[in-house]
Amino acid sequence: MVDLVAKSPHSGLLPLSAGQLTLTEAAPAFVSSIQARQGKSSALAKALQASHGLTLPEVGKVTAATDHRLLWFGTDQYLLIGAAPAAPSLSEFAALTDQGDAWAVMHLVGAGAAEVLARHCPLDLRTERFGIGQTARAPLADMPAIITPIAQGFEIMVLQSLSRTAVHHLHQAMLSLAAQASLI
Amino acid sequence: MRYSAWEVFRNGLTGNKAWKPVWRDPEPKQRYDVVIVGGGGHGLATAYYLARVHGIRNVAVLERGYIGGGNSGRNTTIIRANYMSTANVKFYSHCIKLWENLEQELNYNVMFSQRGLVALGHSDGQMEAMARRANFCQLEGDGGEVWSLEECRRQMPYLNYDDPRFPIYGAHWHPNGGTARHDAVVWGYARGADRLGVDIIQNCAVQGFRIEAGKVVGVETSRGFIGTTKVGMAVAGRSGEVAAMAGFRLPIESHVLQAFVTEGLKPVLPTVIGFGMGHFYISQSDKGGLVFGGDLDGYNSYAQRGNLPMMEHVAEAGMALMPMIGKSKLLRSWGGINDMTMDGSPIIDRSPVENFFINTGWCYGGFKAITGGGDAFAHLIATGNYHPAADKFTLKRFETGELIDETGAGPRPGRH
Amino acid sequence: MRIDCPNCGSRDRREFQYLGAAVLMDRPAPDAGEQAFVEYVYFRENPAGAHRELWLHEMGCRSWIVAERNMGTHEFASTRLAADVKRGAK
Amino acid sequence: MSRLTSGGQIDRTQPLRFSFDGKSLAGFKGDTLASALLANDIRLVGRSFKYHRPRGILSAGSEEPNALMQLGQGDQTTPNVRATTQELYDGLIAASQNRFPSLAFDLLSVNDLMAPFFGAGFYYKTFMWPKSFWEKVYEPFIRRAAGLGRLSGKADRALYDKAFAHCDLLVIGGGPAGLMAALTAARGGLDVILADEDFAFGGRLNSETVEIAGQPGAGWAAQVVTELAGMANVRLMPRTTVTGAYDGGTYAALQRVSHHLADPADHLPLETFWRIAARRTILAGGAIERPIAFANNDRPGVMMASAVRSYANRFAVLPGQKISLFTNNDDGHRTALDLLRLGADIAAVVDTRGDVAAMGDYPLITGGQVTGTSGRLGLKSITVSSASGRLKVATDCLAVSGGWNPSVHLTCHMNGRPVWREDIAAFVPADNAIPGMRVAGAANGDFSTHAALSAGAAAAAEALGDLGKPAPATVFPAAEDAPIQLEPFWHFTGSKGRAWLDLQNDVTTKDVALAHRENFRSVEHMKRYTTLGMATDQGKTSNVGGLAVMADLTQRSIPETGTTTFRPPYSPVALGALGAHGAGKDFAPSRFLPSDALARELGAHFIEMGVWYRPSLFPQSGETHWRQTCDREMRMVRSAVGITDITPFGKIDVQGADAAVLLDLVYANTMSSLKQGRVRYGVMLREDGMALDDGTCARLGEDHFVLTTTAGAASDVFAHLEFCTQVLRPELDVQFFSVTDQWAQFSIAGPRSRELVSGLCDEDISNERIPYMACAEVTIGGIGCRLFRISFSGEQSYEIAIPARYGEALARELGQRAAALGGGWYGLEALNALRIEKGYLTHAEMTGQYTADALGIGGMVSAKKDCIGKVLSQRSALVGPGKMELIGLKPVSPLKQFSGGAFLFSQGARQVLGNEEGHVTSHCYSPSLDHVIAMAFLRDGRSRLGEHIIMKDNARGIEAVCEVCPMVHVDPDGERLRG
């Protein structure tokens, strides 16, 4: 039998640091899309509560349990991160797809993380408007991305085929901000 | 007064006191044989050719503001005929032939500069499209050639060949292309038409049309009613509104297209360059400013101003293509309203209203089409027949499917 | 330019893709005839004032949005999810 | 030296060396290049655009039309730098522009002698004969003479950056109004951004001797800035010009990050271009002093009075030894008092007003006018006329104050038209010209310090109110509240000499008169004809003066004559900054294949396909021409097995009870009848009847499909499906999600493909179980994969989709196993040629201009059901005679290659436009046939099989007779596919 070795989209790219800032890989064990079937949102909510202990997040929000969480992704669409979906019980009310290999997940952390992200992302990143418990899909240097605030920084998800470009842009911005931090 | 170096000298000696108005400001008459709505390049050229070619001199050009205040004065002044369809190549090639004699014909220096235009290709497929452009031009006797990468390097050493995101494979060299001084074109045609008896009436807004039994008989304006036998509409950017006054709709959306100019610089760019991969085109004006533009802002608009995303994208494309321009500074940006048709090609045709003719849908290409557009429109108004160089620009094509869609973008005007 | 996505709130225009007039919501019946489709696909009011139009929140939640926007000032009067508008129309 | 021994805001402990036109000079930190030049007694700094007249420093701000410099040397030299805003740093190298051979002796100053013939628009009347001379003689000469500074022609290597920012309140301008507004708003709890183009906040307070709250204005400003800097809700942005106002409260701003540094650190950007989204904005950009037009008012030494105060008070430089003033308002007198206090010698104060008294000990001429000047390279004297006659006054600096123009510029950016205010004889911003913006202070015509402070506080209080916050109690500082005392005076008409309006473009009052005479009377015509206001300052110092002259000529008031308007940017922005993140590879995102690293190890050649990098060829040693590689790879696929990475194809997972309903709507053919475990080729149309895309549709379950799209159309197709489900049919129970990046996908094609795949899969994949156009879930090495029996090469072929993390590992495994079977990797060149041999379509044919019928797949359009695009694909010209049809071409006699972009002509037809009957879309050499083949569109092509036609490529000089043939050249019956 062939032995296939998995490779991370960030292999050879991360971690990186500049000044106070770090960019590290944060690959979750599972990512799945969950899309409610027509008219089945509340049934799905109950099923998710029962199987994963999670409530359906409101628009732009995240609900979390200890080791997994649910991100709002679009109208009646969610990403379940960190746990495999309880397929049989959920499938009745939702379409599921495995997204565990589709996304490259990074953590950008440190003082000035928002400034780094603001080099390439038009979101309003001010903490009081976009804090922990929230999530947003937004462009990062013209690439689709999912941005989720975490302690002292952001979780950034980009499509795996674009990870190299995303890391390149974030790294350049980290270097620039680190240099500007030393400017009076 | 005929313009010449001698007249410039003679008048200079006498304090330039004897120069005459370039066009008159007459009061509108009660009735004209033809009323042209729109005092831009196309409207004025149409009036000029009606008078000169067809001998129809009882013509008024009605302009809401000042002549040349619309797209004629808001473009990047590029003139070219390197199109990808029989209909457009035939027409724009006709335009260039008129441009080539325009200064002598109008006795006005419109500074038509056939400095040549380079259209870059960035893949094998694009190079085949460039070859097709070149072949189209050659069929029309317009010369031109396909440049290799090596020739591009030789001709344009300042382009980015070192670390391009989209490498240059070669180019189509279109020697007949170039630029002209946009305002001068308007003023030259105005002077020419005025001298043939055409009344140019500025500050005269059209407010409606009098239509009797399906036939137009006059124009309601802010300066009163003006009777006419025929109406020619040439109101780029406002065609939808004017057509609505006459009671019909068009296959057109109005979109804003921005254009840009930098501070003056010593000569650095001898030709016009088009970078299709980045939707970017650039030339250097005689005053020294780099004049450039890009794609539509992407949404319907009548506001004559654009927004940042496209402005930035255009500059990014400029930096991607020719990083030598980084230290030049953007001086001014402006927006023109383009009548974008559903297939990206113009309309010169009759309308559902009898004796009401339309010249519209020039998309990005209206400036270069002023000569031929005016000629073909005058021909249609005067004779009732399509000009042979513009006989495919009909309204009917949207019903028959005989579209002139060069980009293949389909009925999505913002993408043409 | 900023656009209020009914889901995501105020976002930069560069996240959105414009399609065209909202008349595209009303596709003729399959048997409506060729002329009805010609009108539907090609002919537009193109008003200089208020305009109903379709945008896609392409780089965000990927909702199609019906916006009312003034073509002279670019000011948005309203934005609604196209799916809601369409369902409401039924 | 003109430097005062004390005072000013320069740091005398930090002396700096710099050079101008090769001459080494000294200045201090805190200087601008302009103040340092004046401190070194340099008055001649440039030449005008047209007449090459000597020019000196006019202003102390970004409105400067004269003192434009070439900065730095070599390939990173920067043109058109305003000396008045460039901070001095050690080692700065500046040179004057637009002169030859030297600044003091400029050959083209001969143009000035020709001025009678070089009036406005003279070039429209001449240079027409002979016809060919325009491009050959006149234009090259004009172009060489025109232009200001120069680019090196080499790549700009500076780093530029871009960023987004968001705030509750953006305050533009850090003078008294802006500081007060920012302070009030910040204390009230708003998120505030305060931007000022200067390197020091304070605005005019830094240049004036006014007091606020009993202390010097500059000191008060510093105190406010200290408080603001300590607040978490405030972002201070000095050296930042807000350059444009756009829709929805979006503003552009340019931050000069390191222009002031002699030796910037690595990674430090030169400039950052900001996009600021603000809920509210206060424009407090101040006002710009305006000149007065009189004969020879353009000499070096003629300056704005406000600039003279700036140089004297802020930079401790006296711009002249014997200074005179010409004013129509009290500012001229204030200037004289400031100068006297600093020990300057005042030659005269000339006031156009009759009933004013001197405010101090200086000679005053009331009811007077400056009517002329002398001094070739610098001012020597002025001529003054008054009731008491004409008087010549020796002076080397004339400070002019013609009143103030509020900085309305940003308020015009959304088509707002400023309105005339008679009491200050100036345009002020129209109300609500920019939604969400308020204007405060001098920008709104409130010129006194007190008025500016109170207007700033009031505007901030209103902004707080808008955003639902109460205004804080603010202790309001006391300041001067002198009312404006101005008598409009624009230009002196009595003398014969030329009076300049636009100093850079050399537009004089005579040019405006000529424009009027020739009927260029609309303000826009006047501007375009004379070029007034079109110079690098965009009319900041000249527009209103020009309007006033035209108003006089037409005997109308200024507001009746027209208004002044401005377009973005407020001051010029380097394209490097505007285009930051665009240079080089950063221009577009780059997408890489799962097998990218392996392909690079194998030495593959890559090409850009949209945003993807894909291997085009896998050359082996000894192969020197791409065709050798391509031909070998094709033979390998036809004889053994080839592997290629097709991950970029769009993959869409579609589920739901109505999934088949959606697919029947979007595909021209029927998908609802597809059996589970089977795959069908499909084509989608646009509503206008043209083909949008093609691909495969696999049915994994009753309500579960997976579609593929072409790589280039993936995002369009996805948006199209969203349009259909959200906009057209929201009632459908259908869910879909992109799985393009989830799955790495490889094609394994060739007669030995089954051998290869069956060795990998844990399941039976025999032809019986997985026949042509079947699909199944399989496991490889324990990993769940999807197997599709589909082909784009015409061979027995499989596609394996595997979770992306295993993509590279599977690629390596496939490559090794293929090699063992005599196969290997093939690239896009071979892939393309293989499909041409089979007559399969790509976007070289599916260009959006052709119906399914034209593409030869019209039979796929189901007659039994509706689909998007069906109705309009039946329009008369699309189904009638003469329509384009895709066909194959083969040469009649030996031909080296077909020519993409070549036209097809009937034999004997004249080869002129309109007679072409089609064109070649794709072509290749077919190793199987050992000759070249092509695909082409040809009018009525399918009914012309066997006909000989001419292929003509003029551009490449290729002409050949070809035979029209079917598109399928290899295995027309598809036996290999099914084998």
Short mmCIF file of N, CA, C and O in Angstrom, two decimals, chain B residues 237-296:
data_model
loop_
_atom_site.label_atom_id
_atom_site.label_comp_id
_atom_site.label_asym_id
_atom_site.label_seq_id
_atom_site.Cartn_x
_atom_site.Cartn_y
_atom_site.Cartn_z
N GLY B 237 -22.78 59.85 -23.04
CA GLY B 237 -22.90 59.88 -21.59
C GLY B 237 -24.29 60.25 -21.12
O GLY B 237 -24.64 60.00 -19.98
N ARG B 238 -25.06 60.85 -22.00
CA ARG B 238 -26.41 61.25 -21.60
C ARG B 238 -27.45 60.67 -22.54
O ARG B 238 -28.59 61.14 -22.58
N SER B 239 -27.07 59.68 -23.34
CA SER B 239 -27.97 59.15 -24.35
C SER B 239 -29.24 58.58 -23.75
O SER B 239 -30.33 58.74 -24.30
N GLY B 240 -29.10 57.92 -22.61
CA GLY B 240 -30.27 57.31 -21.98
C GLY B 240 -31.31 58.35 -21.65
O GLY B 240 -32.50 58.19 -21.93
N GLU B 241 -30.85 59.46 -21.07
CA GLU B 241 -31.77 60.53 -20.68
C GLU B 241 -32.44 61.17 -21.87
O GLU B 241 -33.65 61.43 -21.87
N VAL B 242 -31.66 61.47 -22.91
CA VAL B 242 -32.22 62.15 -24.07
C VAL B 242 -33.17 61.20 -24.83
O VAL B 242 -34.24 61.60 -25.28
N ALA B 243 -32.78 59.92 -24.91
CA ALA B 243 -33.66 58.95 -25.56
C ALA B 243 -34.97 58.85 -24.80
O ALA B 243 -36.05 58.75 -25.40
N ALA B 244 -34.89 58.91 -23.46
CA ALA B 244 -36.12 58.83 -22.66
C ALA B 244 -37.04 60.00 -22.99
O ALA B 244 -38.26 59.85 -23.03
N MET B 245 -36.46 61.20 -23.24
CA MET B 245 -37.29 62.35 -23.62
C MET B 245 -38.04 62.08 -24.93
O MET B 245 -39.12 62.60 -25.15
N ALA B 246 -37.40 61.28 -25.78
CA ALA B 246 -38.05 60.97 -27.05
C ALA B 246 -38.86 59.68 -26.96
O ALA B 246 -39.46 59.26 -27.95
N GLY B 247 -38.83 59.06 -25.78
CA GLY B 247 -39.74 57.95 -25.54
C GLY B 247 -39.24 56.57 -25.91
O GLY B 247 -40.03 55.66 -26.11
N PHE B 248 -37.95 56.39 -26.00
CA PHE B 248 -37.47 55.02 -26.26
C PHE B 248 -36.28 54.68 -25.37
O PHE B 248 -35.68 55.56 -24.76
N ARG B 249 -36.01 53.39 -25.30
CA ARG B 249 -34.89 52.91 -24.50
C ARG B 249 -33.76 52.42 -25.41
O ARG B 249 -33.99 52.11 -26.57
N LEU B 250 -32.59 52.33 -24.84
CA LEU B 250 -31.42 51.91 -25.61
C LEU B 250 -30.74 50.73 -24.92
O LEU B 250 -30.87 50.56 -23.71
N PRO B 251 -29.97 49.97 -25.67
CA PRO B 251 -29.21 48.87 -25.05
C PRO B 251 -27.92 49.39 -24.44
O PRO B 251 -26.82 49.00 -24.82
N ILE B 252 -28.08 50.32 -23.51
CA ILE B 252 -26.93 51.08 -23.01
C ILE B 252 -27.03 51.26 -21.50
O ILE B 252 -28.10 51.48 -20.96
N GLU B 253 -25.86 51.15 -20.86
CA GLU B 253 -25.70 51.61 -19.47
C GLU B 253 -24.64 52.71 -19.48
O GLU B 253 -23.66 52.61 -20.20
N SER B 254 -24.84 53.72 -18.64
CA SER B 254 -23.83 54.77 -18.51
C SER B 254 -22.85 54.39 -17.41
O SER B 254 -23.25 54.07 -16.31
N HIS B 255 -21.59 54.43 -17.75
CA HIS B 255 -20.54 54.07 -16.79
C HIS B 255 -19.49 55.16 -16.71
O HIS B 255 -19.25 55.86 -17.70
N VAL B 256 -18.84 55.25 -15.58
CA VAL B 256 -17.80 56.25 -15.43
C VAL B 256 -16.44 55.62 -15.75
O VAL B 256 -16.15 54.49 -15.36
N LEU B 257 -15.66 56.36 -16.53
CA LEU B 257 -14.30 55.95 -16.85
C LEU B 257 -13.38 57.09 -16.42
O LEU B 257 -13.57 58.23 -16.81
N GLN B 258 -12.41 56.75 -15.61
CA GLN B 258 -11.50 57.79 -15.13
C GLN B 258 -10.29 57.93 -16.06
O GLN B 258 -9.93 56.99 -16.76
N ALA B 259 -9.71 59.09 -16.03
CA ALA B 259 -8.47 59.33 -16.74
C ALA B 259 -7.57 60.16 -15.84
O ALA B 259 -8.04 60.82 -14.90
N PHE B 260 -6.30 60.12 -16.13
CA PHE B 260 -5.32 60.67 -15.20
C PHE B 260 -4.18 61.35 -15.94
O PHE B 260 -3.83 60.95 -17.04
N VAL B 261 -3.60 62.36 -15.30
CA VAL B 261 -2.42 62.99 -15.88
C VAL B 261 -1.44 63.33 -14.77
O VAL B 261 -1.84 63.69 -13.66
N THR B 262 -0.16 63.16 -15.07
CA THR B 262 0.87 63.50 -14.09
C THR B 262 1.37 64.92 -14.34
O THR B 262 1.04 65.55 -15.33
N GLU B 263 2.20 65.37 -13.44
CA GLU B 263 2.93 66.62 -13.66
C GLU B 263 3.79 66.51 -14.92
O GLU B 263 4.13 65.41 -15.35
N GLY B 264 4.16 67.65 -15.45
CA GLY B 264 4.97 67.66 -16.66
C GLY B 264 6.36 67.08 -16.44
O GLY B 264 6.99 67.30 -15.41
N LEU B 265 6.80 66.32 -17.43
CA LEU B 265 8.13 65.69 -17.37
C LEU B 265 8.78 65.84 -18.73
O LEU B 265 8.10 65.95 -19.76
N LYS B 266 10.09 65.81 -18.74
CA LYS B 266 10.79 65.81 -20.02
C LYS B 266 10.44 64.51 -20.78
O LYS B 266 10.08 63.52 -20.16
N PRO B 267 10.55 64.51 -22.11
CA PRO B 267 10.09 63.36 -22.89
C PRO B 267 10.70 62.05 -22.40
O PRO B 267 11.91 61.95 -22.21
N VAL B 268 9.83 61.07 -22.18
CA VAL B 268 10.29 59.78 -21.66
C VAL B 268 9.54 58.63 -22.33
O VAL B 268 9.96 57.49 -22.27
N LEU B 269 8.43 58.96 -23.00
CA LEU B 269 7.58 57.91 -23.57
C LEU B 269 7.15 58.34 -24.97
O LEU B 269 6.26 59.16 -25.12
N PRO B 270 7.81 57.79 -26.01
CA PRO B 270 7.55 58.31 -27.35
C PRO B 270 6.26 57.80 -27.99
O PRO B 270 5.76 58.42 -28.92
N THR B 271 5.71 56.67 -27.52
CA THR B 271 4.54 56.10 -28.19
C THR B 271 3.39 55.96 -27.20
O THR B 271 3.51 56.31 -26.04
N VAL B 272 2.29 55.43 -27.70
CA VAL B 272 1.19 55.04 -26.83
C VAL B 272 1.39 53.55 -26.51
O VAL B 272 1.71 52.77 -27.40
N ILE B 273 1.20 53.17 -25.27
CA ILE B 273 1.36 51.77 -24.89
C ILE B 273 0.09 51.27 -24.22
O ILE B 273 -0.46 51.93 -23.34
N GLY B 274 -0.37 50.11 -24.66
CA GLY B 274 -1.54 49.48 -24.05
C GLY B 274 -1.14 48.18 -23.39
O GLY B 274 -0.47 47.35 -24.00
N PHE B 275 -1.55 48.02 -22.15
CA PHE B 275 -1.19 46.85 -21.32
C PHE B 275 -2.50 46.16 -20.97
O PHE B 275 -3.12 46.45 -19.96
N GLY B 276 -2.93 45.28 -21.87
CA GLY B 276 -4.25 44.68 -21.72
C GLY B 276 -4.41 43.90 -20.43
O GLY B 276 -5.46 43.90 -19.81
N MET B 277 -3.35 43.24 -20.01
CA MET B 277 -3.42 42.40 -18.81
C MET B 277 -3.74 43.24 -17.58
O MET B 277 -4.27 42.74 -16.60
N GLY B 278 -3.36 44.51 -17.62
CA GLY B 278 -3.62 45.37 -16.47
C GLY B 278 -4.66 46.43 -16.75
O GLY B 278 -4.87 47.31 -15.94
N HIS B 279 -5.32 46.35 -17.90
CA HIS B 279 -6.29 47.39 -18.30
C HIS B 279 -5.67 48.77 -18.14
O HIS B 279 -6.19 49.63 -17.45
N PHE B 280 -4.54 48.97 -18.77
CA PHE B 280 -3.79 50.21 -18.56
C PHE B 280 -3.26 50.69 -19.90
O PHE B 280 -2.80 49.88 -20.71
N TYR B 281 -3.38 51.99 -20.16
CA TYR B 281 -2.82 52.54 -21.38
C TYR B 281 -2.25 53.91 -21.07
O TYR B 281 -2.75 54.62 -20.21
N ILE B 282 -1.20 54.28 -21.76
CA ILE B 282 -0.47 55.48 -21.36
C ILE B 282 0.20 56.12 -22.56
O ILE B 282 0.63 55.43 -23.49
N SER B 283 0.27 57.43 -22.53
CA SER B 283 1.08 58.16 -23.49
C SER B 283 1.58 59.41 -22.77
O SER B 283 1.20 59.67 -21.63
N GLN B 284 2.44 60.14 -23.43
CA GLN B 284 2.92 61.39 -22.83
C GLN B 284 2.47 62.55 -23.70
O GLN B 284 2.67 62.55 -24.91
N SER B 285 1.85 63.53 -23.08
CA SER B 285 1.33 64.66 -23.85
C SER B 285 2.48 65.56 -24.29
O SER B 285 3.59 65.47 -23.78
N ASP B 286 2.18 66.42 -25.22
CA ASP B 286 3.20 67.35 -25.70
C ASP B 286 3.67 68.28 -24.58
O ASP B 286 4.78 68.77 -24.59
N LYS B 287 2.80 68.52 -23.61
CA LYS B 287 3.20 69.35 -22.47
C LYS B 287 4.09 68.60 -21.50
O LYS B 287 4.68 69.20 -20.61
N GLY B 288 4.13 67.27 -21.63
CA GLY B 288 5.03 66.49 -20.79
C GLY B 288 4.35 65.63 -19.74
O GLY B 288 5.01 64.85 -19.08
N GLY B 289 3.04 65.80 -19.57
CA GLY B 289 2.34 64.97 -18.59
C GLY B 289 2.13 63.57 -19.12
O GLY B 289 1.87 63.38 -20.31
N LEU B 290 2.26 62.58 -18.25
CA LEU B 290 1.90 61.22 -18.62
C LEU B 290 0.38 61.12 -18.50
O LEU B 290 -0.18 61.40 -17.45
N VAL B 291 -0.26 60.77 -19.60
CA VAL B 291 -1.71 60.68 -19.64
C VAL B 291 -2.06 59.21 -19.66
O VAL B 291 -1.58 58.47 -20.52
N PHE B 292 -2.85 58.76 -18.71
CA PHE B 292 -3.13 57.32 -18.67
C PHE B 292 -4.53 57.04 -18.17
O PHE B 292 -5.20 57.91 -17.61
N GLY B 293 -4.95 55.83 -18.40
CA GLY B 293 -6.29 55.43 -17.99
C GLY B 293 -6.35 53.94 -17.83
O GLY B 293 -5.37 53.22 -18.03
N GLY B 294 -7.52 53.49 -17.44
CA GLY B 294 -7.69 52.07 -17.21
C GLY B 294 -9.09 51.62 -17.53
O GLY B 294 -9.65 52.00 -18.54
N ASP B 295 -9.63 50.82 -16.65
CA ASP B 295 -10.92 50.20 -16.85
C ASP B 295 -12.01 51.10 -16.26
O ASP B 295 -11.74 52.04 -15.52
N LEU B 296 -13.25 50.76 -16.59
CA LEU B 296 -14.39 51.44 -15.99
C LEU B 296 -14.38 51.24 -14.48
O LEU B 296 -13.90 50.23 -13.99
#
